[in-house]
mmCIF file of C-alpha atoms in Angstrom:
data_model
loop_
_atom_site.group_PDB
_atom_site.id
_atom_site.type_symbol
_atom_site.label_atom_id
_atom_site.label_comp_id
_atom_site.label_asym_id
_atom_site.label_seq_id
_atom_site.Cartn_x
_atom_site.Cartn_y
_atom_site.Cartn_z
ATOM 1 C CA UNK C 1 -275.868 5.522 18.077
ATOM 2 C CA UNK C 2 -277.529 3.775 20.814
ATOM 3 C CA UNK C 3 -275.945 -0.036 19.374
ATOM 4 C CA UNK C 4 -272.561 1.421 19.318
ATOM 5 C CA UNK C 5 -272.240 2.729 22.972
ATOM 6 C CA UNK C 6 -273.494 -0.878 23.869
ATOM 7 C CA UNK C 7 -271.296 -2.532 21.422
ATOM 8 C CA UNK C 8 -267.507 -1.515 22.905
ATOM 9 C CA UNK C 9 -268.652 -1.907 26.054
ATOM 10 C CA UNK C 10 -269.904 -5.363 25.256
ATOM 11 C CA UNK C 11 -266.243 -5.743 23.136
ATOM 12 C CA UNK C 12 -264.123 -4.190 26.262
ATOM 13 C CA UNK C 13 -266.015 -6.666 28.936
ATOM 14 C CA UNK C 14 -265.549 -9.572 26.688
ATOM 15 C CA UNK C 15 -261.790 -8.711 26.378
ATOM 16 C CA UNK C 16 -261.882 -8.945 29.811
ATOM 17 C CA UNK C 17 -263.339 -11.976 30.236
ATOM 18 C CA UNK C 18 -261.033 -13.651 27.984
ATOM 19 C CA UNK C 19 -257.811 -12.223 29.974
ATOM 20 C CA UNK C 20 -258.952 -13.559 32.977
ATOM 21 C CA UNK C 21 -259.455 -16.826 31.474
ATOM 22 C CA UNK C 22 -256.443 -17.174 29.560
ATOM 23 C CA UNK C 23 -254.456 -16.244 33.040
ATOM 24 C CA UNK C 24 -256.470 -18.627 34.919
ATOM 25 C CA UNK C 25 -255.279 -21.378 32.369
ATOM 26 C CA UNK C 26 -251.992 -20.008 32.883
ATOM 27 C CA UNK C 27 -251.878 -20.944 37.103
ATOM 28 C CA UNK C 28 -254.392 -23.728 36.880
ATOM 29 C CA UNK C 29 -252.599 -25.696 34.082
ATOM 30 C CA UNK C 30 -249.347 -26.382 36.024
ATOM 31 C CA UNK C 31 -250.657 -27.350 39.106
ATOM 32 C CA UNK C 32 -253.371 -29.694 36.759
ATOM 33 C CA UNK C 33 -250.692 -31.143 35.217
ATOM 34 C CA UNK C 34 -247.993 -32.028 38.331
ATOM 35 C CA UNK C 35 -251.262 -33.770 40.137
ATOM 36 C CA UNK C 36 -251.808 -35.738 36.867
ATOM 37 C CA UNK C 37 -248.181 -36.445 37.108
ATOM 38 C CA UNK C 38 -248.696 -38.492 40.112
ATOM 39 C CA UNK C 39 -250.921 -40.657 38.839
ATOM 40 C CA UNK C 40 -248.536 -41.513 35.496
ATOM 41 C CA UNK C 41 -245.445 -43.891 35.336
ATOM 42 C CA UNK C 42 -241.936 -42.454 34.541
ATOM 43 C CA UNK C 43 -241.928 -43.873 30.935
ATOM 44 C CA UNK C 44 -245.316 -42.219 29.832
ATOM 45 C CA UNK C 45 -243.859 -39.329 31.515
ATOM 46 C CA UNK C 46 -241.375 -38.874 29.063
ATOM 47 C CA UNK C 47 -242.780 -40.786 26.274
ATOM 48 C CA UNK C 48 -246.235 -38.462 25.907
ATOM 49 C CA UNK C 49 -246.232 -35.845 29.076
ATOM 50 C CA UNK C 50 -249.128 -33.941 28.098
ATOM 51 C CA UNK C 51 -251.760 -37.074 27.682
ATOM 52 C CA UNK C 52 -254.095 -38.195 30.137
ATOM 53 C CA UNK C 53 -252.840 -40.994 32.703
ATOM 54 C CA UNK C 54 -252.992 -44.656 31.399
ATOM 55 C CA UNK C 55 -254.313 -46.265 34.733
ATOM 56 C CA UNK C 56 -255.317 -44.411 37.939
ATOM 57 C CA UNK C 57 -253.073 -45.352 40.551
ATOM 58 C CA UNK C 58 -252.393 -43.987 43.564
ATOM 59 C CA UNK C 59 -249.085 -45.999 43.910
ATOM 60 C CA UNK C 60 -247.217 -42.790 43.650
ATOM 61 C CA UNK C 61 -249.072 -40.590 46.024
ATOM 62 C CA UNK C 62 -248.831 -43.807 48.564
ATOM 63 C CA UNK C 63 -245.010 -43.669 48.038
ATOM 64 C CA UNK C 64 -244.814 -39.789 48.339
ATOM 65 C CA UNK C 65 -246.992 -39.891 51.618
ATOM 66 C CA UNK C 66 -244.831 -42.289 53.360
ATOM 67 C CA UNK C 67 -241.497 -40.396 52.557
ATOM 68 C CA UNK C 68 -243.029 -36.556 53.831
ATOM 69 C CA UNK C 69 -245.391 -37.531 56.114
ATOM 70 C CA UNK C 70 -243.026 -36.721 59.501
ATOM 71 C CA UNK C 71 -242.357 -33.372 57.679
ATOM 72 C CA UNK C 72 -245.985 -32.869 57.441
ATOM 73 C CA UNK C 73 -246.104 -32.805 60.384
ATOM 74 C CA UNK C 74 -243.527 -30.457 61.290
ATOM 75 C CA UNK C 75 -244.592 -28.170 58.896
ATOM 76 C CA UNK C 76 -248.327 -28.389 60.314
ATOM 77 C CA UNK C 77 -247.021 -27.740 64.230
ATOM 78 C CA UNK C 78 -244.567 -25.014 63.429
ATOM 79 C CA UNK C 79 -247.533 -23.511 60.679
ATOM 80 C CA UNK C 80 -250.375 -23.373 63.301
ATOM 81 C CA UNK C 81 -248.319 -21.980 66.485
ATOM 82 C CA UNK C 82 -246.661 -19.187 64.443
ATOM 83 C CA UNK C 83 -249.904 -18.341 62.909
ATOM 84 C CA UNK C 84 -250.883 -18.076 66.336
ATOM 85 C CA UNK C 85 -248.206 -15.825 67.825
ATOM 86 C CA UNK C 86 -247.638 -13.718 64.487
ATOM 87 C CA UNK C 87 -251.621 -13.006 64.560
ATOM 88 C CA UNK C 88 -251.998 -12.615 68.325
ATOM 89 C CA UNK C 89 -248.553 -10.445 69.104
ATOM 90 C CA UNK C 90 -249.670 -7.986 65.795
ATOM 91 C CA UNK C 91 -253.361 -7.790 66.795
ATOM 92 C CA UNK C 92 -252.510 -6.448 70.123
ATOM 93 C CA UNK C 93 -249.499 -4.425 68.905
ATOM 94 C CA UNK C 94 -252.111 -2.655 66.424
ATOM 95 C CA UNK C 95 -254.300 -2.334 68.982
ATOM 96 C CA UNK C 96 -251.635 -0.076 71.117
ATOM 97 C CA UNK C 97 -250.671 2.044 68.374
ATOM 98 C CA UNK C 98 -254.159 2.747 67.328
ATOM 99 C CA UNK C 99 -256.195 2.885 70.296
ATOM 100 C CA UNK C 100 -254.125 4.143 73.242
ATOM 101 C CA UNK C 101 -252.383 7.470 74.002
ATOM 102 C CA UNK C 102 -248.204 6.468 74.575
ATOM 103 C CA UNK C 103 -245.570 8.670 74.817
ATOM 104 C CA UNK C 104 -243.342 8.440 71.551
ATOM 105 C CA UNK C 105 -246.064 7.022 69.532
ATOM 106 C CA UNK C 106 -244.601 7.665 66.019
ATOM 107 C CA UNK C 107 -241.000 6.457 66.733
ATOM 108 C CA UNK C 108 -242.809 3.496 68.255
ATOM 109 C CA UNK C 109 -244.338 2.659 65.103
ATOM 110 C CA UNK C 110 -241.704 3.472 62.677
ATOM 111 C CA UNK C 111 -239.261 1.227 64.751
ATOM 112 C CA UNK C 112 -241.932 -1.432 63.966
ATOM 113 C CA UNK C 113 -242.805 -0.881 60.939
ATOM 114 C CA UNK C 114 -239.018 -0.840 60.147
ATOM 115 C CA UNK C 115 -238.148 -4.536 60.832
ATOM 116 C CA UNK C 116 -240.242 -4.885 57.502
ATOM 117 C CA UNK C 117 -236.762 -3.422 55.751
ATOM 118 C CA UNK C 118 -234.955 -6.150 57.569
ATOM 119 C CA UNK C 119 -233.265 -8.679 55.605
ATOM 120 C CA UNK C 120 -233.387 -12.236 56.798
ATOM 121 C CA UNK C 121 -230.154 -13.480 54.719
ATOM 122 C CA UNK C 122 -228.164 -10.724 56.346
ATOM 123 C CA UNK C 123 -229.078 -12.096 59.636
ATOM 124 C CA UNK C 124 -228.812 -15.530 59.048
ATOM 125 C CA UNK C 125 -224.742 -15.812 60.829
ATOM 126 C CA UNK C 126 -226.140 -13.777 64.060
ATOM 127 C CA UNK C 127 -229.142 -16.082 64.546
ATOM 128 C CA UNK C 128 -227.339 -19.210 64.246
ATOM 129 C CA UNK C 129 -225.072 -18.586 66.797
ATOM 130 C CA UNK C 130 -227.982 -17.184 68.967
ATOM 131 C CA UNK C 131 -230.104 -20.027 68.996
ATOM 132 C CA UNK C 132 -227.352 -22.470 69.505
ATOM 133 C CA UNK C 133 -226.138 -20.180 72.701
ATOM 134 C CA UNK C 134 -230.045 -20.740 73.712
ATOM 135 C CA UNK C 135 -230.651 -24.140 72.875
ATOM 136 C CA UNK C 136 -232.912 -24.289 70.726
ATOM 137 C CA UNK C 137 -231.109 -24.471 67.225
ATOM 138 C CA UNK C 138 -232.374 -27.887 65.102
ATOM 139 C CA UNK C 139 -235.979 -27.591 67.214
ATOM 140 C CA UNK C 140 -239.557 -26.305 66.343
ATOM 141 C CA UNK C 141 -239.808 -23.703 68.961
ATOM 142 C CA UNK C 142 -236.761 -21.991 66.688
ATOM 143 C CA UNK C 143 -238.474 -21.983 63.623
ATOM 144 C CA UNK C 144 -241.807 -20.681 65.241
ATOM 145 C CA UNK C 145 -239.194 -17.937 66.721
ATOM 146 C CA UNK C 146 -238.030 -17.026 63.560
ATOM 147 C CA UNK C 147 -240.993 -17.178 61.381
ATOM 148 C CA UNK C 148 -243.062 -14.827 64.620
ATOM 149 C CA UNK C 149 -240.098 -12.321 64.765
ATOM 150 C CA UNK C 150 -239.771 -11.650 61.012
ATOM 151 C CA UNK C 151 -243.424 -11.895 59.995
ATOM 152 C CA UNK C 152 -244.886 -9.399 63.128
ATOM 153 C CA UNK C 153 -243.719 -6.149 61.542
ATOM 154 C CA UNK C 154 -245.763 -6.847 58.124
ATOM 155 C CA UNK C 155 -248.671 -8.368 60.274
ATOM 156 C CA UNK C 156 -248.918 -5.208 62.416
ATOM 157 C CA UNK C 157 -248.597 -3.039 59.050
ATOM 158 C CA UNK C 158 -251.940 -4.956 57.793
ATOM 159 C CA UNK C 159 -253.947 -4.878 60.984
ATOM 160 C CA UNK C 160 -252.886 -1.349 62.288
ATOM 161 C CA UNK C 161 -254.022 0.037 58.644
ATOM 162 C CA UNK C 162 -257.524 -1.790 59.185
ATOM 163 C CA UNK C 163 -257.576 -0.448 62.892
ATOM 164 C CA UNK C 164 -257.391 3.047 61.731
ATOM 165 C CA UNK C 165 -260.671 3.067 60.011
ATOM 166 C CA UNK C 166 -262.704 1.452 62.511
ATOM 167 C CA UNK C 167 -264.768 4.271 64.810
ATOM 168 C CA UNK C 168 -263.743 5.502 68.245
ATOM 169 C CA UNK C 169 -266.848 6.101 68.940
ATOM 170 C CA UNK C 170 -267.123 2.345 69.394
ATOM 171 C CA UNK C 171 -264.770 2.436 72.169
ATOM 172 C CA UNK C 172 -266.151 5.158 74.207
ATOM 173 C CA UNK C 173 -269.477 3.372 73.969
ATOM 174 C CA UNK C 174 -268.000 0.363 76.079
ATOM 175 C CA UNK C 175 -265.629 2.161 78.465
ATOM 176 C CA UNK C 176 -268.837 4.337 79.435
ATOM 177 C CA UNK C 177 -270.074 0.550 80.089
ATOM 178 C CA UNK C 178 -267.327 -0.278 82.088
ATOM 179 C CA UNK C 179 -265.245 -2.259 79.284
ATOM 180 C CA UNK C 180 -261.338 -2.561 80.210
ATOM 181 C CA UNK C 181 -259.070 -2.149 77.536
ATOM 182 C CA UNK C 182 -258.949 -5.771 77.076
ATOM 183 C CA UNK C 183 -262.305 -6.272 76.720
ATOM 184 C CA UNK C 184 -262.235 -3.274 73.973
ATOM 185 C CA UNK C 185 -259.568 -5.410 72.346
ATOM 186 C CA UNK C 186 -261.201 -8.749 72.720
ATOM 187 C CA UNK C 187 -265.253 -8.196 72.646
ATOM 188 C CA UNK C 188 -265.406 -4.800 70.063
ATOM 189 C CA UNK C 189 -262.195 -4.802 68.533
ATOM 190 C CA UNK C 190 -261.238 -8.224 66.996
ATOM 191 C CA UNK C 191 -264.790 -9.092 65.623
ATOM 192 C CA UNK C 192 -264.945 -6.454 63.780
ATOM 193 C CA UNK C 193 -261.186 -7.306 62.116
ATOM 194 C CA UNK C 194 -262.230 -10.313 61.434
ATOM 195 C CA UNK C 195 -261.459 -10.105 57.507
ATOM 196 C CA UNK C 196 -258.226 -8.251 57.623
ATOM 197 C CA UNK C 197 -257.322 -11.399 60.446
ATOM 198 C CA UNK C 198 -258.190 -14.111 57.882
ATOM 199 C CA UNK C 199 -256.146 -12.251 55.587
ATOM 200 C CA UNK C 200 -253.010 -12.107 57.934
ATOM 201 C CA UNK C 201 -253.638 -15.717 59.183
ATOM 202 C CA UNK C 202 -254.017 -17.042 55.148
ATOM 203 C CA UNK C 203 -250.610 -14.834 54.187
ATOM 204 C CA UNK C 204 -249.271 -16.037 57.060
ATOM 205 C CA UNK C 205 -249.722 -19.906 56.408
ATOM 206 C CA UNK C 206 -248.586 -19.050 52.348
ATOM 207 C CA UNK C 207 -245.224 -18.201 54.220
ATOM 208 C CA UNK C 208 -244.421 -20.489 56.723
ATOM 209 C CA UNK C 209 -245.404 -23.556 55.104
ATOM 210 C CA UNK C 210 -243.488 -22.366 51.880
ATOM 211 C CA UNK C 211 -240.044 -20.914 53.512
ATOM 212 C CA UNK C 212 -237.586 -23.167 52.594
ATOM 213 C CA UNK C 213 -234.293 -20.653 53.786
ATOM 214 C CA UNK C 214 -234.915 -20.984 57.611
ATOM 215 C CA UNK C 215 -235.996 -24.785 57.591
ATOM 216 C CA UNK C 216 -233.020 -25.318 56.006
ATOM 217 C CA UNK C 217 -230.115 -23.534 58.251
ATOM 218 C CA UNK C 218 -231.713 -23.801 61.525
ATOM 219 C CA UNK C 219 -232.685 -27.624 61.655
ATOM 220 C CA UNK C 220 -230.761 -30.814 60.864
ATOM 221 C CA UNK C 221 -232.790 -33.430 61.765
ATOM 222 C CA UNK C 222 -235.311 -35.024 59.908
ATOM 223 C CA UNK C 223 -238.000 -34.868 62.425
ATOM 224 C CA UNK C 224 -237.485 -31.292 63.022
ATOM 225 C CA UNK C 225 -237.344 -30.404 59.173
ATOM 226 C CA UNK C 226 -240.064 -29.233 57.445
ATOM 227 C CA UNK C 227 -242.093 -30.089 54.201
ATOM 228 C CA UNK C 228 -239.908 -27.500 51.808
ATOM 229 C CA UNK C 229 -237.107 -29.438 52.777
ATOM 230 C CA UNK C 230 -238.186 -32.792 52.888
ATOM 231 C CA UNK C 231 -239.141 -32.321 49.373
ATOM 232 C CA UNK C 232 -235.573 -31.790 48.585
ATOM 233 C CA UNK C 233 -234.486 -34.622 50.274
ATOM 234 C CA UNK C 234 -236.918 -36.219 48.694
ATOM 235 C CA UNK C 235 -236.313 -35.273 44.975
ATOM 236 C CA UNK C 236 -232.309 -35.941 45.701
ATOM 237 C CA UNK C 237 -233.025 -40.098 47.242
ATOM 238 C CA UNK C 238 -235.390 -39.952 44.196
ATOM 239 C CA UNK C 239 -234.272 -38.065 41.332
ATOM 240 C CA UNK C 240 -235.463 -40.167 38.385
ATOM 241 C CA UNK C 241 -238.746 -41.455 40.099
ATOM 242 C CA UNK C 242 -240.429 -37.807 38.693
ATOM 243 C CA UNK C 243 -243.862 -39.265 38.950
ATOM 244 C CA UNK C 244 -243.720 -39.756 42.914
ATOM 245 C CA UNK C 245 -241.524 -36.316 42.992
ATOM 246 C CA UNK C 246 -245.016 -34.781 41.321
ATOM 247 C CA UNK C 247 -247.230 -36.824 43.648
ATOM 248 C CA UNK C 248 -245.718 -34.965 46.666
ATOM 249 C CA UNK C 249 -245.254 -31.970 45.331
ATOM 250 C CA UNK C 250 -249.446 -31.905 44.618
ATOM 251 C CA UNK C 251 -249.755 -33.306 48.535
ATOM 252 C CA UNK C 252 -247.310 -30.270 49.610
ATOM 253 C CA UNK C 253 -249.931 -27.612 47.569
ATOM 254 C CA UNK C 254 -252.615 -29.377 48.048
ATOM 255 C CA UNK C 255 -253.575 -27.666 51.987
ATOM 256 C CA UNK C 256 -252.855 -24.411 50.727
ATOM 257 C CA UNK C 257 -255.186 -23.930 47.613
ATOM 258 C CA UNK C 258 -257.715 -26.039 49.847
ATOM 259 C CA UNK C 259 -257.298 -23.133 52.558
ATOM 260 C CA UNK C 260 -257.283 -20.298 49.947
ATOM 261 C CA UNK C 261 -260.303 -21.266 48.275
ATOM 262 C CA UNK C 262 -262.252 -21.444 51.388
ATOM 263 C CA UNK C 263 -260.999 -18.125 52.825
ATOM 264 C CA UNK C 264 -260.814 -16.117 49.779
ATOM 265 C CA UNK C 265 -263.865 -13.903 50.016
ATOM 266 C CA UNK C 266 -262.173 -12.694 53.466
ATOM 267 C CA UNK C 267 -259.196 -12.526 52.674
ATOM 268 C CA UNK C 268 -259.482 -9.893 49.406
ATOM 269 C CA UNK C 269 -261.725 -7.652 51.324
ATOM 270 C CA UNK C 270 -259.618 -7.519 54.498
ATOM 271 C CA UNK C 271 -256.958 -6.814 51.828
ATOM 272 C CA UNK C 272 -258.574 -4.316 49.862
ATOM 273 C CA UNK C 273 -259.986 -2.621 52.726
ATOM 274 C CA UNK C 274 -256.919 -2.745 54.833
ATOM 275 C CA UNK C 275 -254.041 -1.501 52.381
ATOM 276 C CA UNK C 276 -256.359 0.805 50.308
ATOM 277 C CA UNK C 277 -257.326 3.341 53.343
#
């Protein structure tokens, strides 16, 4: 009796283990295989795809880096700074609708919450015509726009959800000490969000350096474009040269499973504890 309550438990957890496995395979194996792709020539490409490189060159990558390096950097200035205003605007807009008494507070939040339901696509006519009335069409600062405006409502969501949980009693403690609400935010507040913050700042970064819709409409010139689009360009000037096509498409991932790796402890408990409460 005893050796069969430990035997399907020992069956079910091995099951398990093999799942994960065979779906780790299943993400891992792509990417494996377009950074190996770099490294081949078109012939063996296309001759044996699925065999190791014949010579290690990084002729390839060198070619790739020299045709997206100027949208690197685009995408790396207009990444960081809207990281930095999504974060910043949604941490203190939590912070108001969690922490401090205003008039209207649940129309406040469901008009907030509510430009999640927006659709960018159907705004897409609107906003050209508003940033070219403003100026700032084909620059950075309208990306950074953009990608702040539409990415603030699901930011807030995240935070304000973490916010909820945290004690009050926390707050008294340092107004009886004198604290202003600023200090609340910036000194009790924030340190203790850190994990739900490296989760916003991590999601955040998946999406801007990914979006490919924006970067495309609202910039024309190739030192405003970013890396989503450069690949394009890219693959079009260089449609049969797949292996360099691979090489910067691995250089493209490459920063973000880099990031994710090193931030992934935070960013599935600020997760889990954020949207589960």
């Amino acid at each position: 009796m005893t050796g069969g309550h430990r035997f399907w438990p020992s069956v079910t957890k091995a099951m398990l283990w093999a799942f994960l496995c065979a779906m780790g395979l299943l993400v891992i194996y792509p990417l494996f295989w377009m950074g190996l792709g770099g490294f081949k020539s078109n012939s063996q490409i296309f001759s044996d795809p699925f065999a190791l490189p014949e010579s290690w060159s990084f002729a390839n990558y060198l070619t790739a880096w020299q045709a997206t390096q100027g949208y690197m950097v685009s995408s790396l200035l207009v990444t960081l700074i809207s990281t930095l205003t999504t974060v910043t605007i949604s941490a203190w807009t939590a912070f108001g609708l969690t922490r401090t008494e205003i008039p209207g507070k649940p129309l406040v939040v469901g008009i907030v919450l509510g430009g999640m339901m927006l659709s960018p696509t159907v705004a897409l006519v609107p906003l050209v015509r508003m940033l070219q009335d403003y100026g700032i069409y084909d620059t950075h600062a309208a990306l950074i726009l953009l990608y702040t405006a539409f990415r603030v409502p699901f930011t807030t969501f995240l935070i304000r959800a973490y916010m909820l949980d945290l004690p009050r009693d926390l707050d008294e403690a340092a107004m009886m000490d004198g604290a202003s609400p600023g200090q609340i935010f910036r000194k009790v507040i924030l340190p203790l969000c850190q994990p739900i913050l490296i989760s916003c700042v991590v999601l955040h970064i998946l999406f801007a350096w990914n979006e490919y819709l924006f970067a495309m409409i609202f910039t024309n010139s190739p030192g405003v474009q970013t890396l989503p689009v450069g690949l394009t360009s890219m693959m079009s000037k260089q449609g049969t040269n797949f292996a360099a096509v691979f090489a910067a498409m691995t250089i493209s991932a490459l920063p973000i499973v880099i990031i994710f790796f090193l931030t992934q402890r935070y960013f599935i408990r600020g997760l889990t504890q954020g949207i589960g409460k």
